């Protein structure tokens, strides 16, 4: 009995990873031999099927109708160099409530997503041997909560410290493509793979019937984009911080990065100030810039050590949707705690409000099912120890908005609170729960 495609791919990835680990300075030149129709069949399996269609309008169902033929032709075109990378379709999503800023994303065609996934499956085993522990974003076996927990443990271990909160201005829009290709070639010099990556980086953006070709930037939304951004910041930030910055500091320091969002914890203020001063110069070499209004230094010392620092209290900071602050444990000791950041709470409530308004005429049982799914997703992310107040706040806000829009249904009698509570007993909304208990310290 032969091995499955999944086993074949896993075996190939292990071979690539072992070679990458044994030869950390080697640049791979023969990766494309793995890029067969069988490899792409596994890439197809791993590709999300319900995503928005690209500029050709083709859905996963349509592509699947002649799947084996399509995958074989895709592999042949990739190897022959005749694959044409279609422009990504521009879409805009709001960055959050209270702001007019929009986040630009690019939607590749379905076939392009499959091929990008296949290439990521080649590159990931290599870079997983290179990436440092400070990098968490979009990596197998790593999560946002792992990053948050590791940061929290370090704060406890150090008794607090100075937090450098950094915002890279429009990272995905300003990422320098020449630098990116050069950085990728340090580990990947396979002609087929290099050519494909070059085509994706220069594919262009389709918007309102016109195609533009930006000189810089890597569209968010592409399958290869998260890995490309990690490679870029691995060289421009992570390695630089570990090998050049930390040895020159007076005290300890640790970096925690999720994609282009990162926090640095310092033992001493003067170390933090030195890094804050030199960081813009470092980024400028690679076409990046630090947002001056969103980058700041926070005194996050343990309140029990606050004496001698003058008036006021330790500051707070936000990271990955949570606000970090000092609170007391049951035994009266100070400990860093996390709660849903105010802007994320507003964003979550606004989404519920808009959904209830748009779908208020659906049958109640369908609304109930959908709302519970949305609430469960909220609790799955924000359900951390110590965040009960913000979770309850979200729960009460959902109740209020559901009743508000049910009360606006033209075909129903007035939805009083008394009537709503009877309805809620029949269709209960899921109560807050803690999905991520506090780690053992």
PDB file of N, CA, C and O in Angstrom, residues 114-189:
ATOM      1  N   UNK A 114      -3.619  28.394  -4.424  1.00  0.00           N
ATOM      2  CA  UNK A 114      -3.112  27.018  -4.355  1.00  0.00           C
ATOM      3  C   UNK A 114      -1.619  26.980  -4.610  1.00  0.00           C
ATOM      4  O   UNK A 114      -0.856  26.333  -3.879  1.00  0.00           O
ATOM      5  N   UNK A 115      -1.170  27.681  -5.657  1.00  0.00           N
ATOM      6  CA  UNK A 115       0.254  27.670  -5.986  1.00  0.00           C
ATOM      7  C   UNK A 115       1.061  28.371  -4.894  1.00  0.00           C
ATOM      8  O   UNK A 115       2.156  27.912  -4.521  1.00  0.00           O
ATOM      9  N   UNK A 116       0.559  29.473  -4.372  1.00  0.00           N
ATOM     10  CA  UNK A 116       1.253  30.137  -3.270  1.00  0.00           C
ATOM     11  C   UNK A 116       1.363  29.218  -2.059  1.00  0.00           C
ATOM     12  O   UNK A 116       2.400  29.175  -1.396  1.00  0.00           O
ATOM     13  N   UNK A 117       0.280  28.485  -1.765  1.00  0.00           N
ATOM     14  CA  UNK A 117       0.326  27.540  -0.652  1.00  0.00           C
ATOM     15  C   UNK A 117       1.386  26.477  -0.896  1.00  0.00           C
ATOM     16  O   UNK A 117       2.124  26.081   0.010  1.00  0.00           O
ATOM     17  N   UNK A 118       1.470  25.992  -2.132  1.00  0.00           N
ATOM     18  CA  UNK A 118       2.481  24.994  -2.443  1.00  0.00           C
ATOM     19  C   UNK A 118       3.893  25.505  -2.229  1.00  0.00           C
ATOM     20  O   UNK A 118       4.762  24.779  -1.724  1.00  0.00           O
ATOM     21  N   UNK A 119       4.149  26.754  -2.586  1.00  0.00           N
ATOM     22  CA  UNK A 119       5.478  27.341  -2.387  1.00  0.00           C
ATOM     23  C   UNK A 119       5.748  27.585  -0.904  1.00  0.00           C
ATOM     24  O   UNK A 119       6.859  27.343  -0.418  1.00  0.00           O
ATOM     25  N   UNK A 120       4.747  28.037  -0.171  1.00  0.00           N
ATOM     26  CA  UNK A 120       4.912  28.217   1.280  1.00  0.00           C
ATOM     27  C   UNK A 120       5.251  26.888   1.943  1.00  0.00           C
ATOM     28  O   UNK A 120       6.071  26.834   2.867  1.00  0.00           O
ATOM     29  N   UNK A 121       4.662  25.805   1.462  1.00  0.00           N
ATOM     30  CA  UNK A 121       4.966  24.475   2.008  1.00  0.00           C
ATOM     31  C   UNK A 121       6.420  24.089   1.755  1.00  0.00           C
ATOM     32  O   UNK A 121       6.987  23.268   2.486  1.00  0.00           O
ATOM     33  N   UNK A 122       7.041  24.654   0.731  1.00  0.00           N
ATOM     34  CA  UNK A 122       8.468  24.427   0.477  1.00  0.00           C
ATOM     35  C   UNK A 122       9.352  25.290   1.377  1.00  0.00           C
ATOM     36  O   UNK A 122      10.394  24.841   1.866  1.00  0.00           O
ATOM     37  N   UNK A 123       8.936  26.543   1.569  1.00  0.00           N
ATOM     38  CA  UNK A 123       9.778  27.506   2.283  1.00  0.00           C
ATOM     39  C   UNK A 123       9.667  27.408   3.799  1.00  0.00           C
ATOM     40  O   UNK A 123      10.643  27.652   4.515  1.00  0.00           O
ATOM     41  N   UNK A 124       8.491  27.062   4.277  1.00  0.00           N
ATOM     42  CA  UNK A 124       8.267  27.049   5.722  1.00  0.00           C
ATOM     43  C   UNK A 124       9.241  26.139   6.472  1.00  0.00           C
ATOM     44  O   UNK A 124       9.772  26.529   7.528  1.00  0.00           O
ATOM     45  N   UNK A 125       9.518  24.911   5.987  1.00  0.00           N
ATOM     46  CA  UNK A 125      10.476  24.062   6.714  1.00  0.00           C
ATOM     47  C   UNK A 125      11.869  24.673   6.813  1.00  0.00           C
ATOM     48  O   UNK A 125      12.595  24.409   7.775  1.00  0.00           O
ATOM     49  N   UNK A 126      12.242  25.483   5.824  1.00  0.00           N
ATOM     50  CA  UNK A 126      13.555  26.137   5.858  1.00  0.00           C
ATOM     51  C   UNK A 126      13.574  27.216   6.920  1.00  0.00           C
ATOM     52  O   UNK A 126      14.436  27.237   7.813  1.00  0.00           O
ATOM     53  N   UNK A 127      12.612  28.112   6.844  1.00  0.00           N
ATOM     54  CA  UNK A 127      12.636  29.278   7.731  1.00  0.00           C
ATOM     55  C   UNK A 127      12.263  28.944   9.164  1.00  0.00           C
ATOM     56  O   UNK A 127      12.640  29.678  10.083  1.00  0.00           O
ATOM     57  N   UNK A 128      11.578  27.830   9.367  1.00  0.00           N
ATOM     58  CA  UNK A 128      11.300  27.429  10.744  1.00  0.00           C
ATOM     59  C   UNK A 128      12.584  27.031  11.479  1.00  0.00           C
ATOM     60  O   UNK A 128      12.625  27.033  12.704  1.00  0.00           O
ATOM     61  N   UNK A 129      13.622  26.697  10.732  1.00  0.00           N
ATOM     62  CA  UNK A 129      14.928  26.422  11.357  1.00  0.00           C
ATOM     63  C   UNK A 129      15.674  27.720  11.654  1.00  0.00           C
ATOM     64  O   UNK A 129      16.570  27.743  12.503  1.00  0.00           O
ATOM     65  N   UNK A 130      15.303  28.798  10.957  1.00  0.00           N
ATOM     66  CA  UNK A 130      16.017  30.074  11.084  1.00  0.00           C
ATOM     67  C   UNK A 130      15.339  31.055  12.031  1.00  0.00           C
ATOM     68  O   UNK A 130      16.015  31.787  12.755  1.00  0.00           O
ATOM     69  N   UNK A 131      14.004  31.093  11.996  1.00  0.00           N
ATOM     70  CA  UNK A 131      13.281  32.090  12.784  1.00  0.00           C
ATOM     71  C   UNK A 131      13.591  31.942  14.272  1.00  0.00           C
ATOM     72  O   UNK A 131      13.766  30.836  14.782  1.00  0.00           O
ATOM     73  N   UNK A 132      13.635  33.073  14.956  1.00  0.00           N
ATOM     74  CA  UNK A 132      13.996  33.105  16.378  1.00  0.00           C
ATOM     75  C   UNK A 132      12.761  32.954  17.262  1.00  0.00           C
ATOM     76  O   UNK A 132      11.627  33.187  16.821  1.00  0.00           O
ATOM     77  N   UNK A 133      12.958  32.590  18.536  1.00  0.00           N
ATOM     78  CA  UNK A 133      11.818  32.421  19.453  1.00  0.00           C
ATOM     79  C   UNK A 133      10.990  33.677  19.639  1.00  0.00           C
ATOM     80  O   UNK A 133       9.816  33.591  20.014  1.00  0.00           O
ATOM     81  N   UNK A 134      11.549  34.864  19.371  1.00  0.00           N
ATOM     82  CA  UNK A 134      10.804  36.113  19.562  1.00  0.00           C
ATOM     83  C   UNK A 134       9.728  36.317  18.507  1.00  0.00           C
ATOM     84  O   UNK A 134       8.870  37.189  18.644  1.00  0.00           O
ATOM     85  N   UNK A 135       9.743  35.512  17.439  1.00  0.00           N
ATOM     86  CA  UNK A 135       8.776  35.639  16.343  1.00  0.00           C
ATOM     87  C   UNK A 135       7.657  34.618  16.530  1.00  0.00           C
ATOM     88  O   UNK A 135       7.915  33.417  16.628  1.00  0.00           O
ATOM     89  N   UNK A 136       6.420  35.086  16.557  1.00  0.00           N
ATOM     90  CA  UNK A 136       5.273  34.212  16.825  1.00  0.00           C
ATOM     91  C   UNK A 136       4.263  34.168  15.682  1.00  0.00           C
ATOM     92  O   UNK A 136       3.527  33.208  15.557  1.00  0.00           O
ATOM     93  N   UNK A 137       4.176  35.210  14.884  1.00  0.00           N
ATOM     94  CA  UNK A 137       3.073  35.359  13.944  1.00  0.00           C
ATOM     95  C   UNK A 137       3.088  34.392  12.778  1.00  0.00           C
ATOM     96  O   UNK A 137       4.117  34.245  12.104  1.00  0.00           O
ATOM     97  N   UNK A 138       1.950  33.749  12.525  1.00  0.00           N
ATOM     98  CA  UNK A 138       1.734  32.907  11.351  1.00  0.00           C
ATOM     99  C   UNK A 138       2.783  31.817  11.212  1.00  0.00           C
ATOM    100  O   UNK A 138       3.268  31.526  10.123  1.00  0.00           O
ATOM    101  N   UNK A 139       3.135  31.231  12.360  1.00  0.00           N
ATOM    102  CA  UNK A 139       4.087  30.130  12.359  1.00  0.00           C
ATOM    103  C   UNK A 139       3.417  28.888  12.926  1.00  0.00           C
ATOM    104  O   UNK A 139       2.602  28.989  13.853  1.00  0.00           O
ATOM    105  N   UNK A 140       3.727  27.704  12.380  1.00  0.00           N
ATOM    106  CA  UNK A 140       3.089  26.470  12.869  1.00  0.00           C
ATOM    107  C   UNK A 140       3.407  26.229  14.342  1.00  0.00           C
ATOM    108  O   UNK A 140       4.555  26.375  14.786  1.00  0.00           O
ATOM    109  N   UNK A 141       2.380  25.898  15.105  1.00  0.00           N
ATOM    110  CA  UNK A 141       2.575  25.586  16.518  1.00  0.00           C
ATOM    111  C   UNK A 141       2.737  26.792  17.411  1.00  0.00           C
ATOM    112  O   UNK A 141       3.030  26.640  18.603  1.00  0.00           O
ATOM    113  N   UNK A 142       2.565  28.000  16.872  1.00  0.00           N
ATOM    114  CA  UNK A 142       2.689  29.204  17.686  1.00  0.00           C
ATOM    115  C   UNK A 142       1.394  30.010  17.578  1.00  0.00           C
ATOM    116  O   UNK A 142       0.719  29.969  16.565  1.00  0.00           O
ATOM    117  N   UNK A 143       1.068  30.736  18.635  1.00  0.00           N
ATOM    118  CA  UNK A 143      -0.202  31.455  18.661  1.00  0.00           C
ATOM    119  C   UNK A 143      -0.032  32.805  19.342  1.00  0.00           C
ATOM    120  O   UNK A 143       0.972  33.073  20.001  1.00  0.00           O
ATOM    121  N   UNK A 144      -1.055  33.646  19.178  1.00  0.00           N
ATOM    122  CA  UNK A 144      -1.051  34.940  19.841  1.00  0.00           C
ATOM    123  C   UNK A 144      -1.045  34.789  21.359  1.00  0.00           C
ATOM    124  O   UNK A 144      -0.368  35.536  22.057  1.00  0.00           O
ATOM    125  N   UNK A 145      -1.776  33.817  21.870  1.00  0.00           N
ATOM    126  CA  UNK A 145      -1.837  33.643  23.316  1.00  0.00           C
ATOM    127  C   UNK A 145      -0.515  33.117  23.876  1.00  0.00           C
ATOM    128  O   UNK A 145      -0.153  33.433  25.006  1.00  0.00           O
ATOM    129  N   UNK A 146       0.208  32.334  23.090  1.00  0.00           N
ATOM    130  CA  UNK A 146       1.538  31.921  23.517  1.00  0.00           C
ATOM    131  C   UNK A 146       2.453  33.136  23.641  1.00  0.00           C
ATOM    132  O   UNK A 146       3.221  33.261  24.600  1.00  0.00           O
ATOM    133  N   UNK A 147       2.362  34.040  22.671  1.00  0.00           N
ATOM    134  CA  UNK A 147       3.152  35.270  22.706  1.00  0.00           C
ATOM    135  C   UNK A 147       2.787  36.108  23.934  1.00  0.00           C
ATOM    136  O   UNK A 147       3.657  36.593  24.663  1.00  0.00           O
ATOM    137  N   UNK A 148       1.482  36.271  24.182  1.00  0.00           N
ATOM    138  CA  UNK A 148       1.018  37.048  25.335  1.00  0.00           C
ATOM    139  C   UNK A 148       1.458  36.413  26.648  1.00  0.00           C
ATOM    140  O   UNK A 148       1.880  37.113  27.583  1.00  0.00           O
ATOM    141  N   UNK A 149       1.366  35.087  26.727  1.00  0.00           N
ATOM    142  CA  UNK A 149       1.761  34.403  27.953  1.00  0.00           C
ATOM    143  C   UNK A 149       3.257  34.520  28.216  1.00  0.00           C
ATOM    144  O   UNK A 149       3.690  34.723  29.357  1.00  0.00           O
ATOM    145  N   UNK A 150       4.062  34.387  27.160  1.00  0.00           N
ATOM    146  CA  UNK A 150       5.512  34.506  27.327  1.00  0.00           C
ATOM    147  C   UNK A 150       5.896  35.918  27.766  1.00  0.00           C
ATOM    148  O   UNK A 150       6.781  36.097  28.609  1.00  0.00           O
ATOM    149  N   UNK A 151       5.225  36.916  27.203  1.00  0.00           N
ATOM    150  CA  UNK A 151       5.469  38.295  27.618  1.00  0.00           C
ATOM    151  C   UNK A 151       5.085  38.485  29.081  1.00  0.00           C
ATOM    152  O   UNK A 151       5.830  39.096  29.858  1.00  0.00           O
ATOM    153  N   UNK A 152       3.930  37.961  29.471  1.00  0.00           N
ATOM    154  CA  UNK A 152       3.464  38.099  30.847  1.00  0.00           C
ATOM    155  C   UNK A 152       4.424  37.428  31.828  1.00  0.00           C
ATOM    156  O   UNK A 152       4.732  37.972  32.895  1.00  0.00           O
ATOM    157  N   UNK A 153       4.918  36.246  31.473  1.00  0.00           N
ATOM    158  CA  UNK A 153       5.875  35.543  32.334  1.00  0.00           C
ATOM    159  C   UNK A 153       7.161  36.352  32.501  1.00  0.00           C
ATOM    160  O   UNK A 153       7.728  36.415  33.594  1.00  0.00           O
ATOM    161  N   UNK A 154       7.618  36.968  31.398  1.00  0.00           N
ATOM    162  CA  UNK A 154       8.845  37.767  31.471  1.00  0.00           C
ATOM    163  C   UNK A 154       8.649  38.985  32.364  1.00  0.00           C
ATOM    164  O   UNK A 154       9.553  39.372  33.111  1.00  0.00           O
ATOM    165  N   UNK A 155       7.466  39.593  32.308  1.00  0.00           N
ATOM    166  CA  UNK A 155       7.182  40.751  33.158  1.00  0.00           C
ATOM    167  C   UNK A 155       7.220  40.336  34.622  1.00  0.00           C
ATOM    168  O   UNK A 155       7.784  41.034  35.473  1.00  0.00           O
ATOM    169  N   UNK A 156       6.617  39.186  34.935  1.00  0.00           N
ATOM    170  CA  UNK A 156       6.636  38.682  36.310  1.00  0.00           C
ATOM    171  C   UNK A 156       8.065  38.386  36.742  1.00  0.00           C
ATOM    172  O   UNK A 156       8.503  38.754  37.844  1.00  0.00           O
ATOM    173  N   UNK A 157       8.808  37.726  35.875  1.00  0.00           N
ATOM    174  CA  UNK A 157      10.181  37.327  36.195  1.00  0.00           C
ATOM    175  C   UNK A 157      11.064  38.544  36.461  1.00  0.00           C
ATOM    176  O   UNK A 157      11.916  38.525  37.357  1.00  0.00           O
ATOM    177  N   UNK A 158      10.843  39.624  35.710  1.00  0.00           N
ATOM    178  CA  UNK A 158      11.669  40.826  35.842  1.00  0.00           C
ATOM    179  C   UNK A 158      11.112  41.832  36.838  1.00  0.00           C
ATOM    180  O   UNK A 158      11.747  42.862  37.085  1.00  0.00           O
ATOM    181  N   UNK A 159       9.910  41.545  37.369  1.00  0.00           N
ATOM    182  CA  UNK A 159       9.280  42.521  38.259  1.00  0.00           C
ATOM    183  C   UNK A 159       8.826  43.766  37.510  1.00  0.00           C
ATOM    184  O   UNK A 159       8.832  44.867  38.052  1.00  0.00           O
ATOM    185  N   UNK A 160       8.436  43.580  36.246  1.00  0.00           N
ATOM    186  CA  UNK A 160       8.047  44.720  35.414  1.00  0.00           C
ATOM    187  C   UNK A 160       9.232  45.237  34.634  1.00  0.00           C
ATOM    188  O   UNK A 160      10.218  44.527  34.418  1.00  0.00           O
ATOM    189  N   UNK A 161       9.155  46.483  34.225  1.00  0.00           N
ATOM    190  CA  UNK A 161      10.239  47.067  33.457  1.00  0.00           C
ATOM    191  C   UNK A 161       9.735  48.185  32.578  1.00  0.00           C
ATOM    192  O   UNK A 161       8.666  48.749  32.814  1.00  0.00           O
ATOM    193  N   UNK A 162      10.509  48.484  31.549  1.00  0.00           N
ATOM    194  CA  UNK A 162      10.149  49.529  30.596  1.00  0.00           C
ATOM    195  C   UNK A 162       9.704  48.873  29.302  1.00  0.00           C
ATOM    196  O   UNK A 162      10.419  48.045  28.728  1.00  0.00           O
ATOM    197  N   UNK A 163       8.508  49.235  28.856  1.00  0.00           N
ATOM    198  CA  UNK A 163       7.922  48.654  27.654  1.00  0.00           C
ATOM    199  C   UNK A 163       8.061  49.636  26.492  1.00  0.00           C
ATOM    200  O   UNK A 163       7.622  50.775  26.568  1.00  0.00           O
ATOM    201  N   UNK A 164       8.691  49.158  25.409  1.00  0.00           N
ATOM    202  CA  UNK A 164       8.767  49.934  24.173  1.00  0.00           C
ATOM    203  C   UNK A 164       7.690  49.397  23.237  1.00  0.00           C
ATOM    204  O   UNK A 164       7.780  48.260  22.749  1.00  0.00           O
ATOM    205  N   UNK A 165       6.671  50.198  23.019  1.00  0.00           N
ATOM    206  CA  UNK A 165       5.540  49.838  22.162  1.00  0.00           C
ATOM    207  C   UNK A 165       5.772  50.483  20.796  1.00  0.00           C
ATOM    208  O   UNK A 165       5.795  51.708  20.684  1.00  0.00           O
ATOM    209  N   UNK A 166       5.947  49.676  19.758  1.00  0.00           N
ATOM    210  CA  UNK A 166       6.373  50.180  18.454  1.00  0.00           C
ATOM    211  C   UNK A 166       5.301  49.933  17.408  1.00  0.00           C
ATOM    212  O   UNK A 166       4.692  48.862  17.355  1.00  0.00           O
ATOM    213  N   UNK A 167       5.069  50.925  16.577  1.00  0.00           N
ATOM    214  CA  UNK A 167       4.168  50.795  15.433  1.00  0.00           C
ATOM    215  C   UNK A 167       4.951  51.110  14.169  1.00  0.00           C
ATOM    216  O   UNK A 167       5.479  52.204  14.017  1.00  0.00           O
ATOM    217  N   UNK A 168       5.055  50.125  13.267  1.00  0.00           N
ATOM    218  CA  UNK A 168       5.705  50.350  11.974  1.00  0.00           C
ATOM    219  C   UNK A 168       4.675  50.964  11.042  1.00  0.00           C
ATOM    220  O   UNK A 168       3.622  50.379  10.794  1.00  0.00           O
ATOM    221  N   UNK A 169       4.971  52.121  10.509  1.00  0.00           N
ATOM    222  CA  UNK A 169       4.012  52.840   9.677  1.00  0.00           C
ATOM    223  C   UNK A 169       3.779  52.103   8.354  1.00  0.00           C
ATOM    224  O   UNK A 169       4.713  51.913   7.568  1.00  0.00           O
ATOM    225  N   UNK A 170       2.530  51.673   8.152  1.00  0.00           N
ATOM    226  CA  UNK A 170       2.105  51.051   6.890  1.00  0.00           C
ATOM    227  C   UNK A 170       3.114  50.012   6.394  1.00  0.00           C
ATOM    228  O   UNK A 170       3.601  50.074   5.261  1.00  0.00           O
ATOM    229  N   UNK A 171       3.419  49.045   7.261  1.00  0.00           N
ATOM    230  CA  UNK A 171       4.462  48.071   6.954  1.00  0.00           C
ATOM    231  C   UNK A 171       4.233  47.362   5.623  1.00  0.00           C
ATOM    232  O   UNK A 171       5.115  47.319   4.760  1.00  0.00           O
ATOM    233  N   UNK A 172       3.048  46.780   5.427  1.00  0.00           N
ATOM    234  CA  UNK A 172       2.807  45.997   4.211  1.00  0.00           C
ATOM    235  C   UNK A 172       2.793  46.863   2.958  1.00  0.00           C
ATOM    236  O   UNK A 172       3.057  46.375   1.858  1.00  0.00           O
ATOM    237  N   UNK A 173       2.501  48.149   3.109  1.00  0.00           N
ATOM    238  CA  UNK A 173       2.483  49.051   1.956  1.00  0.00           C
ATOM    239  C   UNK A 173       3.870  49.554   1.587  1.00  0.00           C
ATOM    240  O   UNK A 173       4.107  49.936   0.435  1.00  0.00           O
ATOM    241  N   UNK A 174       4.782  49.598   2.555  1.00  0.00           N
ATOM    242  CA  UNK A 174       6.092  50.209   2.316  1.00  0.00           C
ATOM    243  C   UNK A 174       7.233  49.194   2.250  1.00  0.00           C
ATOM    244  O   UNK A 174       8.382  49.578   2.004  1.00  0.00           O
ATOM    245  N   UNK A 175       6.938  47.934   2.486  1.00  0.00           N
ATOM    246  CA  UNK A 175       7.962  46.891   2.428  1.00  0.00           C
ATOM    247  C   UNK A 175       8.683  46.949   1.083  1.00  0.00           C
ATOM    248  O   UNK A 175       8.051  46.930   0.025  1.00  0.00           O
ATOM    249  N   UNK A 176       9.999  47.048   1.103  1.00  0.00           N
ATOM    250  CA  UNK A 176      10.798  47.246  -0.103  1.00  0.00           C
ATOM    251  C   UNK A 176      11.009  45.911  -0.823  1.00  0.00           C
ATOM    252  O   UNK A 176      11.598  44.976  -0.269  1.00  0.00           O
ATOM    253  N   UNK A 177      10.540  45.823  -2.059  1.00  0.00           N
ATOM    254  CA  UNK A 177      10.567  44.559  -2.784  1.00  0.00           C
ATOM    255  C   UNK A 177      11.983  44.130  -3.171  1.00  0.00           C
ATOM    256  O   UNK A 177      12.293  42.943  -3.180  1.00  0.00           O
ATOM    257  N   UNK A 178      12.831  45.097  -3.463  1.00  0.00           N
ATOM    258  CA  UNK A 178      14.228  44.752  -3.800  1.00  0.00           C
ATOM    259  C   UNK A 178      14.918  44.135  -2.605  1.00  0.00           C
ATOM    260  O   UNK A 178      15.623  43.121  -2.722  1.00  0.00           O
ATOM    261  N   UNK A 179      14.745  44.749  -1.433  1.00  0.00           N
ATOM    262  CA  UNK A 179      15.325  44.184  -0.210  1.00  0.00           C
ATOM    263  C   UNK A 179      14.744  42.807   0.077  1.00  0.00           C
ATOM    264  O   UNK A 179      15.477  41.878   0.460  1.00  0.00           O
ATOM    265  N   UNK A 180      13.430  42.654  -0.116  1.00  0.00           N
ATOM    266  CA  UNK A 180      12.794  41.370   0.175  1.00  0.00           C
ATOM    267  C   UNK A 180      13.371  40.268  -0.703  1.00  0.00           C
ATOM    268  O   UNK A 180      13.698  39.173  -0.204  1.00  0.00           O
ATOM    269  N   UNK A 181      13.507  40.520  -1.998  1.00  0.00           N
ATOM    270  CA  UNK A 181      14.072  39.500  -2.884  1.00  0.00           C
ATOM    271  C   UNK A 181      15.498  39.151  -2.469  1.00  0.00           C
ATOM    272  O   UNK A 181      15.893  37.983  -2.476  1.00  0.00           O
ATOM    273  N   UNK A 182      16.269  40.160  -2.099  1.00  0.00           N
ATOM    274  CA  UNK A 182      17.647  39.919  -1.674  1.00  0.00           C
ATOM    275  C   UNK A 182      17.702  39.080  -0.401  1.00  0.00           C
ATOM    276  O   UNK A 182      18.530  38.163  -0.275  1.00  0.00           O
ATOM    277  N   UNK A 183      16.809  39.366   0.533  1.00  0.00           N
ATOM    278  CA  UNK A 183      16.786  38.611   1.796  1.00  0.00           C
ATOM    279  C   UNK A 183      16.343  37.179   1.566  1.00  0.00           C
ATOM    280  O   UNK A 183      16.898  36.240   2.166  1.00  0.00           O
ATOM    281  N   UNK A 184      15.359  36.975   0.700  1.00  0.00           N
ATOM    282  CA  UNK A 184      14.898  35.622   0.395  1.00  0.00           C
ATOM    283  C   UNK A 184      15.996  34.794  -0.265  1.00  0.00           C
ATOM    284  O   UNK A 184      16.136  33.594   0.007  1.00  0.00           O
ATOM    285  N   UNK A 185      16.793  35.429  -1.114  1.00  0.00           N
ATOM    286  CA  UNK A 185      17.828  34.697  -1.842  1.00  0.00           C
ATOM    287  C   UNK A 185      18.961  34.212  -0.941  1.00  0.00           C
ATOM    288  O   UNK A 185      19.754  33.373  -1.358  1.00  0.00           O
ATOM    289  N   UNK A 186      19.026  34.717   0.267  1.00  0.00           N
ATOM    290  CA  UNK A 186      20.038  34.211   1.199  1.00  0.00           C
ATOM    291  C   UNK A 186      19.791  32.753   1.536  1.00  0.00           C
ATOM    292  O   UNK A 186      20.713  32.023   1.878  1.00  0.00           O
ATOM    293  N   UNK A 187      18.547  32.311   1.425  1.00  0.00           N
ATOM    294  CA  UNK A 187      18.212  30.926   1.729  1.00  0.00           C
ATOM    295  C   UNK A 187      17.578  30.182   0.565  1.00  0.00           C
ATOM    296  O   UNK A 187      17.586  28.947   0.534  1.00  0.00           O
ATOM    297  N   UNK A 188      17.025  30.913  -0.401  1.00  0.00           N
ATOM    298  CA  UNK A 188      16.317  30.262  -1.504  1.00  0.00           C
ATOM    299  C   UNK A 188      16.820  30.828  -2.829  1.00  0.00           C
ATOM    300  O   UNK A 188      16.585  31.994  -3.146  1.00  0.00           O
ATOM    301  N   UNK A 189      17.538  29.987  -3.587  1.00  0.00           N
ATOM    302  CA  UNK A 189      18.079  30.410  -4.865  1.00  0.00           C
ATOM    303  C   UNK A 189      17.637  29.478  -5.990  1.00  0.00           C
ATOM    304  O   UNK A 189      18.299  29.367  -7.027  1.00  0.00           O
TER     305      UNK A 189
END
